[in-house]
Every structure is written in structure tokens, then in C-alpha cells.
mmCIF file of C-alpha atoms in Angstrom:
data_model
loop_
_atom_site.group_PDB
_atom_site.id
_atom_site.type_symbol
_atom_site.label_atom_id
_atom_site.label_comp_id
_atom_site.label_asym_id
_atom_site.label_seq_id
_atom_site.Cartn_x
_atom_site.Cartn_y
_atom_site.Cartn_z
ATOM 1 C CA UNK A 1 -84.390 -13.401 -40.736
ATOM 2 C CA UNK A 2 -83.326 -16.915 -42.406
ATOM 3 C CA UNK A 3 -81.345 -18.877 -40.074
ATOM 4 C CA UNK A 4 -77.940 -21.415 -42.024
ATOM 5 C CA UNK A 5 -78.070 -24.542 -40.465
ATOM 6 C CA UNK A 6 -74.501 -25.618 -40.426
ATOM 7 C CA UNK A 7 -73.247 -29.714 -40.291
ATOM 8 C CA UNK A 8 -71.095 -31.210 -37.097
ATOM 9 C CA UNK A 9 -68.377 -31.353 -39.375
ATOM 10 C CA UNK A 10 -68.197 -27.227 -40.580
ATOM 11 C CA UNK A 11 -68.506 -26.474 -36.599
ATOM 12 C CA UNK A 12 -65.421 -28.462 -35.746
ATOM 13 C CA UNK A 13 -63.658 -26.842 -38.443
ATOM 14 C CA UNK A 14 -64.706 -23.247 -37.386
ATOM 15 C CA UNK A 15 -63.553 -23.837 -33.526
ATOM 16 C CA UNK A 16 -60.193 -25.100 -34.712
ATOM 17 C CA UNK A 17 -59.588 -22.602 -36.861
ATOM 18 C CA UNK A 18 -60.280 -20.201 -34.199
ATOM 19 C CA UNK A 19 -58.019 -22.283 -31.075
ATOM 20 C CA UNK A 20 -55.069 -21.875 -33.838
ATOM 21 C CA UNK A 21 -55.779 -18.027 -33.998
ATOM 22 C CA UNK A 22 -55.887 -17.315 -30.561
ATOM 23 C CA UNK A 23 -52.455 -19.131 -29.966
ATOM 24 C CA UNK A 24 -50.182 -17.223 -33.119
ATOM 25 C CA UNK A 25 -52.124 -14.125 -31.654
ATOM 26 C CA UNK A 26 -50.548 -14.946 -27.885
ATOM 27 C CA UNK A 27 -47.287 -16.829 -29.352
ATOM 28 C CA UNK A 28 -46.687 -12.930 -30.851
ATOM 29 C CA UNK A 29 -47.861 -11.026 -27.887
ATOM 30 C CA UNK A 30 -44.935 -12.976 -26.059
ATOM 31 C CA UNK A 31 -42.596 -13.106 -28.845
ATOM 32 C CA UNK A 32 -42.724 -9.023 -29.019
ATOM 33 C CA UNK A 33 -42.376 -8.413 -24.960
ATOM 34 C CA UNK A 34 -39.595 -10.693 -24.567
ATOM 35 C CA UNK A 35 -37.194 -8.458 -25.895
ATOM 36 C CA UNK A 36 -38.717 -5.435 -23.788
ATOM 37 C CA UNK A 37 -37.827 -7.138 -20.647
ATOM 38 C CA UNK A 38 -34.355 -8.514 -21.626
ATOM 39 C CA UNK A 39 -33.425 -5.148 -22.608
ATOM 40 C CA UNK A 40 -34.525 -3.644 -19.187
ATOM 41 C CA UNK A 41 -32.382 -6.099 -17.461
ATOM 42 C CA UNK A 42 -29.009 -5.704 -19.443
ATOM 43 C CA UNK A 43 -29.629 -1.843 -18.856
ATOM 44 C CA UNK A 44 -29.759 -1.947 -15.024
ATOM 45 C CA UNK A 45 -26.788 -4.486 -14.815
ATOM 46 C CA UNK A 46 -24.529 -2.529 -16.923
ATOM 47 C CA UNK A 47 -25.083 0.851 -15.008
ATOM 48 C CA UNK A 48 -24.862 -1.389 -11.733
ATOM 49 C CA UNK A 49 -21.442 -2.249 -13.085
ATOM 50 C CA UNK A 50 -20.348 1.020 -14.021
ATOM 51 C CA UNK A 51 -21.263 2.834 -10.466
ATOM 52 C CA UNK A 52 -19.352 0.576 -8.843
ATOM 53 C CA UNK A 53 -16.214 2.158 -7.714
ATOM 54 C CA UNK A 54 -12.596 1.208 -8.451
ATOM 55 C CA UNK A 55 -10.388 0.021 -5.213
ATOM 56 C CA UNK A 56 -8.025 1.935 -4.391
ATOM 57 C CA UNK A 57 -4.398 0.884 -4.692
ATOM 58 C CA UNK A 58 -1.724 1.959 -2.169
ATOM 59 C CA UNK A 59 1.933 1.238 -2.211
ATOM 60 C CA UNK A 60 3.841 2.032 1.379
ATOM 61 C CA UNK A 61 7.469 3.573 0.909
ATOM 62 C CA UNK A 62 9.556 3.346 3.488
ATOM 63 C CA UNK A 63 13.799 4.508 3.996
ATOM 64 C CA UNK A 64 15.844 3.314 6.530
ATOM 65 C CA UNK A 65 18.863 5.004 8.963
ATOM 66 C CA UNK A 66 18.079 8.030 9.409
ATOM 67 C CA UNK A 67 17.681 11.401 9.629
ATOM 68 C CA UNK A 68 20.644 12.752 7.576
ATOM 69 C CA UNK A 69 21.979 15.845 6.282
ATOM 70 C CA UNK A 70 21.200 16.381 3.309
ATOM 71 C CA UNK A 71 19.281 13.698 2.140
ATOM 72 C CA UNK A 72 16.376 13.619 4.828
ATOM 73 C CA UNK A 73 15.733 17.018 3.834
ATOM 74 C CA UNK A 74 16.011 16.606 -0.148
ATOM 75 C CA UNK A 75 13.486 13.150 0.049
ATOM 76 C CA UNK A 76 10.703 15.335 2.177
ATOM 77 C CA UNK A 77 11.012 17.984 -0.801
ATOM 78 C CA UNK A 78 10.422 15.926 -3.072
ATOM 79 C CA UNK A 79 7.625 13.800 -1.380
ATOM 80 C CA UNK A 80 5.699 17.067 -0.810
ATOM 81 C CA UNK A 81 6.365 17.758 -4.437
ATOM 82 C CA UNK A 82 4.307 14.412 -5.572
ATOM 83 C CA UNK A 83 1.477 14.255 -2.390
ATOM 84 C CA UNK A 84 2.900 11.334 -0.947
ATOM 85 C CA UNK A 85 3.234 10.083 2.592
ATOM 86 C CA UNK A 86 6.630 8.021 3.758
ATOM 87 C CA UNK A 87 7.292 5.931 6.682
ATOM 88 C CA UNK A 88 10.801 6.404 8.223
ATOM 89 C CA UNK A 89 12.393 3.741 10.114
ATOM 90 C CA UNK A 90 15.418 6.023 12.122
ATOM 91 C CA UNK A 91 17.893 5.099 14.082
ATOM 92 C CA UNK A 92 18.553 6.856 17.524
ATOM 93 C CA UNK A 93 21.680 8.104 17.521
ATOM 94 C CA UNK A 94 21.043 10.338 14.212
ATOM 95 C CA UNK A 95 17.747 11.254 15.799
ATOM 96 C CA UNK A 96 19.522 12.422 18.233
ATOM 97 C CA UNK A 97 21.890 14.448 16.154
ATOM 98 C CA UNK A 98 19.412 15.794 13.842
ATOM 99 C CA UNK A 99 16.359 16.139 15.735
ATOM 100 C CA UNK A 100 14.795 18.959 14.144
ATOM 101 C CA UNK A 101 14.844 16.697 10.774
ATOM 102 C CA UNK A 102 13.019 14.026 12.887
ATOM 103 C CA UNK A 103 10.318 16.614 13.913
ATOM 104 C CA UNK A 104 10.184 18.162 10.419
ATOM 105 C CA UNK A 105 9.396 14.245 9.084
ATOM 106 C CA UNK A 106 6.736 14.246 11.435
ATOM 107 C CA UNK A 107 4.816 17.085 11.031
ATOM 108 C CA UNK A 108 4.842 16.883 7.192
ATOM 109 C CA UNK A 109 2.500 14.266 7.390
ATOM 110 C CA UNK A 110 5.205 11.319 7.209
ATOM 111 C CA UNK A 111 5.520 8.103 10.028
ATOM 112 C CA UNK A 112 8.283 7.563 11.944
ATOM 113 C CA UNK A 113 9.012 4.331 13.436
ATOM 114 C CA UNK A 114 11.824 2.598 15.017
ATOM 115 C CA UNK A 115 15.072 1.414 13.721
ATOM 116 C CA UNK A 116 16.617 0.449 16.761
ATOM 117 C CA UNK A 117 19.342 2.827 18.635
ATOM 118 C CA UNK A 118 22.992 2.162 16.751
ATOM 119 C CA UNK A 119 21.649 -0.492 14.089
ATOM 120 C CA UNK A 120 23.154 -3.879 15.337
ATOM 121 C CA UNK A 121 21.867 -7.371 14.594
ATOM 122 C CA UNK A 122 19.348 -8.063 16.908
ATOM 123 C CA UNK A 123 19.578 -11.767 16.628
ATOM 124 C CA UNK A 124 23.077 -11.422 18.473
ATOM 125 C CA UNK A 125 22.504 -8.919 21.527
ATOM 126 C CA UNK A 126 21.061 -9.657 25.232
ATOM 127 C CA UNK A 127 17.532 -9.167 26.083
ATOM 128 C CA UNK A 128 19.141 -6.212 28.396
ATOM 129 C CA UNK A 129 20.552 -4.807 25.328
ATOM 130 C CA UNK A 130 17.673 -5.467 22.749
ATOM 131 C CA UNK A 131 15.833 -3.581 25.610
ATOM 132 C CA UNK A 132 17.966 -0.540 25.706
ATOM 133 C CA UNK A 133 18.309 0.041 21.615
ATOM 134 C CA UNK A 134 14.914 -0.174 21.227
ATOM 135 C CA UNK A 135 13.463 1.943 24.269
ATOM 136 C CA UNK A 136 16.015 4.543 24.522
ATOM 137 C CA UNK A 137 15.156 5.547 20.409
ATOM 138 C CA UNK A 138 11.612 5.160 21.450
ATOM 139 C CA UNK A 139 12.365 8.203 23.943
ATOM 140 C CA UNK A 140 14.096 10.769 21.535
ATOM 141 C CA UNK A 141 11.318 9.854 19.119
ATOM 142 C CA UNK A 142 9.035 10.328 21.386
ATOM 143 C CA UNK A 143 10.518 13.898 22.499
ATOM 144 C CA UNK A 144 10.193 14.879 18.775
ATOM 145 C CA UNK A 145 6.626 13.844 17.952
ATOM 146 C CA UNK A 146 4.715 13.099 20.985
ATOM 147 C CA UNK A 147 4.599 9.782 19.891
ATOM 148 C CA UNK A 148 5.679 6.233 20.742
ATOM 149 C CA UNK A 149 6.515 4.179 17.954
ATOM 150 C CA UNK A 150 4.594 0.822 17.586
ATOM 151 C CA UNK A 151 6.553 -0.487 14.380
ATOM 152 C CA UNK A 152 10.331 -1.934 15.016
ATOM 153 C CA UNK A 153 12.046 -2.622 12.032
ATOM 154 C CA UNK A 154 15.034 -4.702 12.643
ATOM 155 C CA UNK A 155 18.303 -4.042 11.091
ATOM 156 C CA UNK A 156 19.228 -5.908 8.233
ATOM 157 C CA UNK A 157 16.105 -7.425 8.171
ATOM 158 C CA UNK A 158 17.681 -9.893 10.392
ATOM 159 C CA UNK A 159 14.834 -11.934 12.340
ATOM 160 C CA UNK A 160 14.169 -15.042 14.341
ATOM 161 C CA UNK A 161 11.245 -16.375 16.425
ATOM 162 C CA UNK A 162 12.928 -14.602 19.478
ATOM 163 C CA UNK A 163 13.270 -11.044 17.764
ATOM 164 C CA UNK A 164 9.320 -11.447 17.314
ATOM 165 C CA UNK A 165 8.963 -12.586 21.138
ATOM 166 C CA UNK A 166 10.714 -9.614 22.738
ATOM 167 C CA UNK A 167 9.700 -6.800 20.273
ATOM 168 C CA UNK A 168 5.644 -8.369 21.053
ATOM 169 C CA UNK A 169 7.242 -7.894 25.402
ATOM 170 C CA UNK A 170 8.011 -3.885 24.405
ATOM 171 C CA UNK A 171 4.741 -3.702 22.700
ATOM 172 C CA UNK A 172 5.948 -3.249 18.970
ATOM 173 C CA UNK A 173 5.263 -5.249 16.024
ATOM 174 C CA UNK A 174 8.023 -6.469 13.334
ATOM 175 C CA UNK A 175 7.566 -4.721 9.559
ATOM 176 C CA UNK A 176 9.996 -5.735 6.923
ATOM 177 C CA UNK A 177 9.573 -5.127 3.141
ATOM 178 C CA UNK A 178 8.504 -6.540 0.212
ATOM 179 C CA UNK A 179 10.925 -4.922 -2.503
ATOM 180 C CA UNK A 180 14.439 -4.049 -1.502
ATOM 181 C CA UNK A 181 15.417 -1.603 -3.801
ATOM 182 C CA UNK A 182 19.577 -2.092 -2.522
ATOM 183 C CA UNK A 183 20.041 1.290 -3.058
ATOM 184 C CA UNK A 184 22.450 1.450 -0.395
ATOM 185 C CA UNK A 185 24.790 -0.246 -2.538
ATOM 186 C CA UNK A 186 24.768 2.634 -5.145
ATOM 187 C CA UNK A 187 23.860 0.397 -8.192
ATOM 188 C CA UNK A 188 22.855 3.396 -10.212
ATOM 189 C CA UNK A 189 19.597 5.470 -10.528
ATOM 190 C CA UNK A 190 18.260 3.800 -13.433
ATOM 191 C CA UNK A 191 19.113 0.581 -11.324
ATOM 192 C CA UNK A 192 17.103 1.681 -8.199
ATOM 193 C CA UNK A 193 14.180 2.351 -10.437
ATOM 194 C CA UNK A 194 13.674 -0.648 -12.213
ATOM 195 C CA UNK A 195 13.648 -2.352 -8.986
ATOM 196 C CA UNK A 196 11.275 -0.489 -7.226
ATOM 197 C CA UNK A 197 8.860 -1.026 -9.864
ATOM 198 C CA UNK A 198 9.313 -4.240 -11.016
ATOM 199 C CA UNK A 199 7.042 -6.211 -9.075
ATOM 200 C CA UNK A 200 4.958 -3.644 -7.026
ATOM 201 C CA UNK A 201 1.631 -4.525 -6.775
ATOM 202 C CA UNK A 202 -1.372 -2.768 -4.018
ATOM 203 C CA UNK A 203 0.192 -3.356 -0.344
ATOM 204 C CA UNK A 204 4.095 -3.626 -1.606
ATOM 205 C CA UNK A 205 6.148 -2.684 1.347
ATOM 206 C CA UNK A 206 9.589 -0.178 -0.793
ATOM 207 C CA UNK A 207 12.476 0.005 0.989
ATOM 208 C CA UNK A 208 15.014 2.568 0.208
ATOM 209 C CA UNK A 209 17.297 5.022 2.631
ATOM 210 C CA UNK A 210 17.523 8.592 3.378
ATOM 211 C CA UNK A 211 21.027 7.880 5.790
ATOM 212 C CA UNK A 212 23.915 5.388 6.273
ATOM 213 C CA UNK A 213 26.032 6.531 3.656
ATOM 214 C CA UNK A 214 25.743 8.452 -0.084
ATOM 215 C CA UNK A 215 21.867 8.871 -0.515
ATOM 216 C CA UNK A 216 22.370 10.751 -3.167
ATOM 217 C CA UNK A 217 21.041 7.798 -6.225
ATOM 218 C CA UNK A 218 18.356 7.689 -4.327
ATOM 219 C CA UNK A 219 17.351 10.953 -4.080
ATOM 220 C CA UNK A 220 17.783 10.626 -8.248
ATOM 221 C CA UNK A 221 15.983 8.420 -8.440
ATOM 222 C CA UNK A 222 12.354 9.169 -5.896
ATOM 223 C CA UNK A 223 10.931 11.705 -8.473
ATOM 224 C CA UNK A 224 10.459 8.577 -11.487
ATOM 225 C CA UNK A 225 9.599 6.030 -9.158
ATOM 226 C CA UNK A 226 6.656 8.122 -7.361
ATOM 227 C CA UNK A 227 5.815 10.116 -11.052
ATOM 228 C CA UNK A 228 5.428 6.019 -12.876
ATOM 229 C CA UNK A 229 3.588 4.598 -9.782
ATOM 230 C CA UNK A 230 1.613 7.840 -9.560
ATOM 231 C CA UNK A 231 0.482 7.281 -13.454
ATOM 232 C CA UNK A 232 -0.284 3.614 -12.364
ATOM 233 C CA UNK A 233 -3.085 4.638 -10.032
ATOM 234 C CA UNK A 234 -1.290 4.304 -6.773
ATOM 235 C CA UNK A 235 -1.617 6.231 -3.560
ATOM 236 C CA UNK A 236 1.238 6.534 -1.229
ATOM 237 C CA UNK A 237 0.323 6.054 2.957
ATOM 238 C CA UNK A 238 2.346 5.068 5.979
ATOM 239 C CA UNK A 239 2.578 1.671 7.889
ATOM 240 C CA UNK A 240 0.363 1.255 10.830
ATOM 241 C CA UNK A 241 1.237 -1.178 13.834
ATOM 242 C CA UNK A 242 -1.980 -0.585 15.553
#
């Protein structure tokens, strides 16, 4: 077998050719899996993403003073119609007239909370009296659904620090509202609308009324407000003053 005898000079050649292989060999072993593993990643993320689920978005109605014949009756009608859920702030003197409108209110799913006894300003009465119109409609509730109201929603909206001291003494907590629709001023149905749903957003407090006067806008206009808000993704539950 002959043997090649090779010079210093053709062996450092050889092992640097060879060091220069090995690294474009490795340099496009890594070049090729880095794609691999970036693609893995965006995959996982982006069905991560889409199993998360949306959040829910609720919008609490509420109407004021009453029951009332007819409009009490009409408004649960129509709230059945759409699968949504009211909170009714009555006064009570008409609970006491219409009690079996009360109890109907109740067992349809509805809340009804407490809207003092004859609807006076609050800020202006006695302790003695603030006492009496809120307790006594807390009984003929109470005789209609087995339950004790925890939300007092003063009339007029009309509060002060003391209004929050002496409903916190008869164990209730103040809830207002966060769009007034005025429908008790009749402005029109088309008027009531555009109210209601100009500036809800998830949590908006709606006040409207099913007593007190003509209801009969309002009535109108409950099918367009709960079919738009509906189409907007929102749910429809009653206030809680737990």
C-alpha cells in the first residue's frame, strides 16, 4: 500500500476546510428548525385566544310606581316575550290596591323592591315618618312574595348623606340609575328609545315606569329597546342588595 506524505501547510488547509463545513452544516440544521418551533408557538397562542370565552354583558331595567292597571300587566307580557328579567321599585299604596299584580311580578321571575309607601321626598320627612313609608311597603311586599326587600329606591332620586344613614338603620341599601329614560314625561316612543340606548354600556342601571300616570309610550316603546339591546349581546337580570 503506498502511503502520500502530505506538507504542514496542505494539513492546515484540509482541517479548515472541514471546521467551515461542519458550521454551514449546523448554521442550516438551525436555520431549518427555527421555523418549526415558531410555528408551534403561534398555533397554541391563537387557539388559547380563541377558547377563551366572551364576558357576558348585562344591562338591569328597572320601572318605578307601581303596580298599575294596565300597564304592569302589558310590560310583564312583553318581558316574557323577549326572556328578560325586570326589577320593580313599587310603591305601597298601589301594592296594596293591586296586589295580585305585585305577586304576578314576582313569580314571573322579576325583583321587587321598595319605592317607599306614598312616594314623598325623603330628604323632607321625620325619621318617624321615613320609618313608616318604608316598613309598612316592606310588609304588603312581603305578604305578596315572602320576601323583604333589601333595595330602597328613593323617590325622585332625591338623596342626601342622611337618606343613606337611615335606609343603612332599616337594613336597605340606596339604588338609583344610570339612564333616566323621562318617560314619565311622555316625550314620545321614538324619544324613550333613543335614550335608553344611547349610552348603555354592561352594568347600566334603565329607569322607566309601569305606574304614576299614562304608561302607555312606554309600553311602545319596551319591545325596540329590549329587541336592539338583545342584538347587542346583552342579558337582562335584576338588582341585588345583598
Amino acid at each position: 500500500m503506498a502511503f502520500f506524505h502530505r506538507s504542514p501547510a496542505a494539513t492546515r488547509r484540509l482541517t479548515i476546510a472541514a471546521v467551515a463545513a461542519g458550521l454551514i452544516t449546523t448554521s442550516g440544521l438551525a436555520a431549518t428548525a427555527a421555523p418549526t418551533t415558531s410555528t408551534v408557538s403561534t398555533t397554541s397562542t391563537a387557539s388559547t385566544v380563541a377558547a377563551a370565552p366572551a364576558r357576558a354583558k348585562y344591562v338591569y331595567l328597572t320601572f318605578d310606581d307601581g303596580p298599575s292597571t294596565p300597564y304592569t300587566a302589558q310590560i310583564l307580557k312583553i318581558l316574557r316575550a323577549y326572556g328578560a328579567r325586570a326589577t320593580f321599585f313599587e310603591i305601597g299604596r298601589n301594592v296594596a290596591r293591586y296586589p295580585y299584580l305585585t305577586r304576578r311580578v314576582y313569580q314571573m321571575g322579576n325583583g321587587v323592591q321598595n319605592h317607599t309607601w306614598s312616594h314623598p321626598d325623603l330628604r323632607h320627612v321625620s325619621s318617624a315618618t321615613f320609618r313608616s313609608q318604608v316598613q309598612k311597603t316592606d310588609r304588603y311586599i312581603r305578604a305578596q312574595t315572602g320576601y323583604t326587600p333589601r333595595c330602597l329606591r328613593p323617590p325622585y332620586g332625591a338623596t342626601n348623606k342622611l337618606i343613606y344613614r337611615r335606609a343603612a338603620a332599616l337594613g336597605k341599601s340606596i339604588r338609583l340609575w344610570t339612564i333616566d329614560t323621562r318617560d314619565w314625561s311622555r316625550p314620545g316612543t321614538s324619544v324613550i328609545v333613543r335614550r335608553a340606548l344611547a349610552k348603555v354600556h354592561s352594568g347600566s342601571v334603565i329607569l322607566m315606569h309601569d305606574g304614576g300616570g299614562n304608561r302607555s309610550q312606554t309600553v311602545a316603546a319596551l319591545p325596540k329597546i329590549l329587541r336592539t339591546l338583545k342584538a347587542r349581546g346583552y342579558r337582562f337580570t335584576t338588582m341585588s342588595c345583598t
